[in-house]
């Protein structure tokens, strides 16, 4: 069993129900008409391939059918957190242990809930 | 972009009063795969509640809850993956996603219900779709019903993980369906029309060792 926490269903679901959809947090250029070909090409085709923490877009395809984000470690494959669209990740390349300000305020229960994967 | 939102809609009774032959999505399966009789040894019993009215509601929870409460007399489920029912248990509303709910009512009521819901919702930004023809509902009961489900779905159907009043959309065999548990000993499966035959045959096969019987 490989369970992923869906932030909309608010529970762990079998991996079979999910689909990965590539890199998350890609902003569409505000004014596409004013873009250079290079900028537009970067937006359309070029994706990061980091070693370590990576933010990904996933969809709960068999379930609530909502898109959400996963922070995943591409070396260990560990899922550090899952979060809803529009939210910001707690774990980033800059803060691999979680952002300090939020780490202080986050209660133990909340951490357990945000944890992406239950073995 | 126009500032005005289109509020008109075409609503017509998909099931007119005249006798038009209508069949459940499982009609052909019954004919082709048979309906094993319920016997004394049957530890799983399958019963189809065919031709029920299924409506999909989409929109904001607050505005829909108000309208549903007004029309049906009970509100939307407040938590994800749960369902609410009226006292008779014949009408239910199930959470499908943060902005989507499935309403199931006895067959024939859905047209009037949709009309009353639309009146209650007025200009609110919502959508109602009658999907009655696209899916059917079957009930599984009997002491081995849970074991049959355990063979078919990766979802945890243990009573602790799946209490009464829960309902989820999940993987079942190589298809997917809505699995719900309205009462202690009854499980409900909402099947898509296109998956119905496959899932019916899967359930018969999985239930063979429990001498599954098909009621009705």
XYZ file of C-alpha atoms in Angstrom, chain B residues 41-201:
161
model
C -26.628 -20.471 1.812
C -26.369 -16.962 0.372
C -24.099 -14.887 2.544
C -24.109 -11.931 0.160
C -27.272 -10.549 -1.390
C -27.260 -8.092 -4.273
C -30.249 -5.895 -4.970
C -30.496 -3.197 -7.580
C -32.377 0.007 -6.868
C -32.819 0.788 -10.514
C -34.359 3.848 -12.142
C -33.670 6.081 -9.167
C -33.218 9.803 -9.697
C -29.607 10.975 -9.552
C -28.738 14.677 -9.578
C -25.310 16.276 -9.454
C -25.216 19.630 -7.668
C -22.268 21.942 -8.156
C -21.589 25.267 -6.546
C -20.906 26.854 -3.207
C -21.718 24.798 -0.119
C -23.601 27.532 1.737
C -26.021 28.477 -1.002
C -26.653 24.851 -1.982
C -27.119 23.778 1.615
C -29.805 26.404 2.091
C -31.666 25.339 -1.042
C -31.425 21.614 -0.306
C -32.585 22.161 3.268
C -35.554 24.115 1.999
C -36.546 21.581 -0.664
C -35.558 18.210 0.813
C -35.755 19.013 4.519
C -32.188 18.042 5.357
C -28.872 19.693 4.613
C -25.691 18.831 2.774
C -23.140 16.677 4.584
C -20.762 18.951 6.421
C -17.639 16.812 6.126
C -15.836 15.336 3.118
C -16.680 11.732 2.224
C -19.953 11.617 4.124
C -23.618 11.470 3.250
C -26.868 12.630 4.778
C -30.267 10.965 4.412
C -33.865 11.685 5.295
C -35.711 9.574 7.893
C -37.007 7.068 5.351
C -33.490 6.619 3.979
C -34.781 6.906 0.435
C -33.315 10.323 -0.273
C -29.665 11.053 0.246
C -27.045 13.694 -0.456
C -23.413 12.692 -0.716
C -20.244 14.787 -0.748
C -18.243 14.088 -3.914
C -15.788 16.966 -3.945
C -15.563 20.397 -2.271
C -18.061 21.837 -4.718
C -19.967 18.781 -5.865
C -22.718 16.642 -4.333
C -24.738 13.659 -5.502
C -28.444 13.600 -4.678
C -30.300 10.287 -5.012
C -34.082 10.215 -4.758
C -36.715 7.605 -5.680
C -37.263 7.376 -9.433
C -39.676 9.908 -10.858
C -39.007 12.584 -8.233
C -35.899 14.004 -9.844
C -37.627 16.234 -12.369
C -39.768 18.013 -9.784
C -36.841 18.169 -7.384
C -34.573 19.781 -9.957
C -37.264 22.319 -10.731
C -37.753 23.207 -7.067
C -34.023 23.391 -6.449
C -33.583 25.749 -9.379
C -36.382 27.931 -8.066
C -34.834 27.957 -4.596
C -31.377 28.749 -5.969
C -32.564 31.621 -8.134
C -29.629 33.461 -9.661
C -26.968 31.725 -7.574
C -23.935 30.516 -9.505
C -24.632 26.784 -9.456
C -25.191 23.865 -11.782
C -27.569 20.937 -11.552
C -27.234 17.963 -13.865
C -29.630 15.066 -14.051
C -27.425 11.986 -14.397
C -30.126 9.392 -13.694
C -29.621 7.715 -17.035
C -25.869 7.472 -16.586
C -25.641 5.417 -13.449
C -27.406 2.872 -11.315
C -27.333 1.922 -7.674
C -26.880 -1.564 -6.272
C -27.011 -2.674 -2.667
C -24.912 -5.386 -1.106
C -25.920 -6.954 2.183
C -25.194 -10.139 4.026
C -22.491 -11.239 6.414
C -19.810 -11.574 3.725
C -20.564 -8.334 1.880
C -17.576 -6.613 3.454
C -15.303 -9.474 2.482
C -16.457 -9.203 -1.095
C -15.552 -5.511 -1.027
C -12.164 -6.269 0.498
C -11.354 -8.432 -2.499
C -12.337 -5.719 -4.922
C -11.192 -2.335 -3.676
C -7.957 -1.015 -2.137
C -10.027 1.280 0.099
C -10.150 0.273 3.769
C -13.683 -0.955 4.468
C -13.055 -1.902 8.089
C -15.853 -0.485 10.294
C -13.335 1.745 12.033
C -12.187 3.318 8.775
C -15.583 3.147 7.105
C -18.309 4.028 9.610
C -21.997 4.256 8.756
C -22.707 7.477 6.897
C -19.509 7.472 4.894
C -19.279 7.449 1.109
C -16.249 7.627 -1.166
C -15.399 7.545 -4.850
C -12.716 4.956 -5.252
C -11.121 2.238 -7.324
C -13.108 -0.972 -7.587
C -11.780 -3.893 -9.606
C -10.302 -2.220 -12.693
C -12.969 0.471 -12.778
C -14.192 3.015 -10.280
C -17.435 3.632 -8.480
C -19.003 5.383 -5.525
C -19.015 3.206 -2.444
C -21.230 4.181 0.477
C -22.493 2.737 3.688
C -25.906 4.134 4.621
C -26.661 1.603 7.363
C -24.803 -0.869 9.509
C -25.260 -3.916 7.307
C -25.960 -2.422 3.897
C -23.427 -1.145 1.349
C -24.403 0.848 -1.694
C -22.472 0.962 -4.954
C -23.204 3.627 -7.534
C -22.071 2.265 -10.896
C -21.568 4.129 -14.112
C -23.619 2.777 -16.951
C -20.539 1.961 -19.017
C -18.947 0.010 -16.152
C -22.148 -1.640 -14.954
C -21.875 -4.897 -16.866
C -18.204 -5.381 -16.025
C -18.735 -4.625 -12.353
C -21.838 -6.830 -12.142
C -19.923 -9.767 -13.543
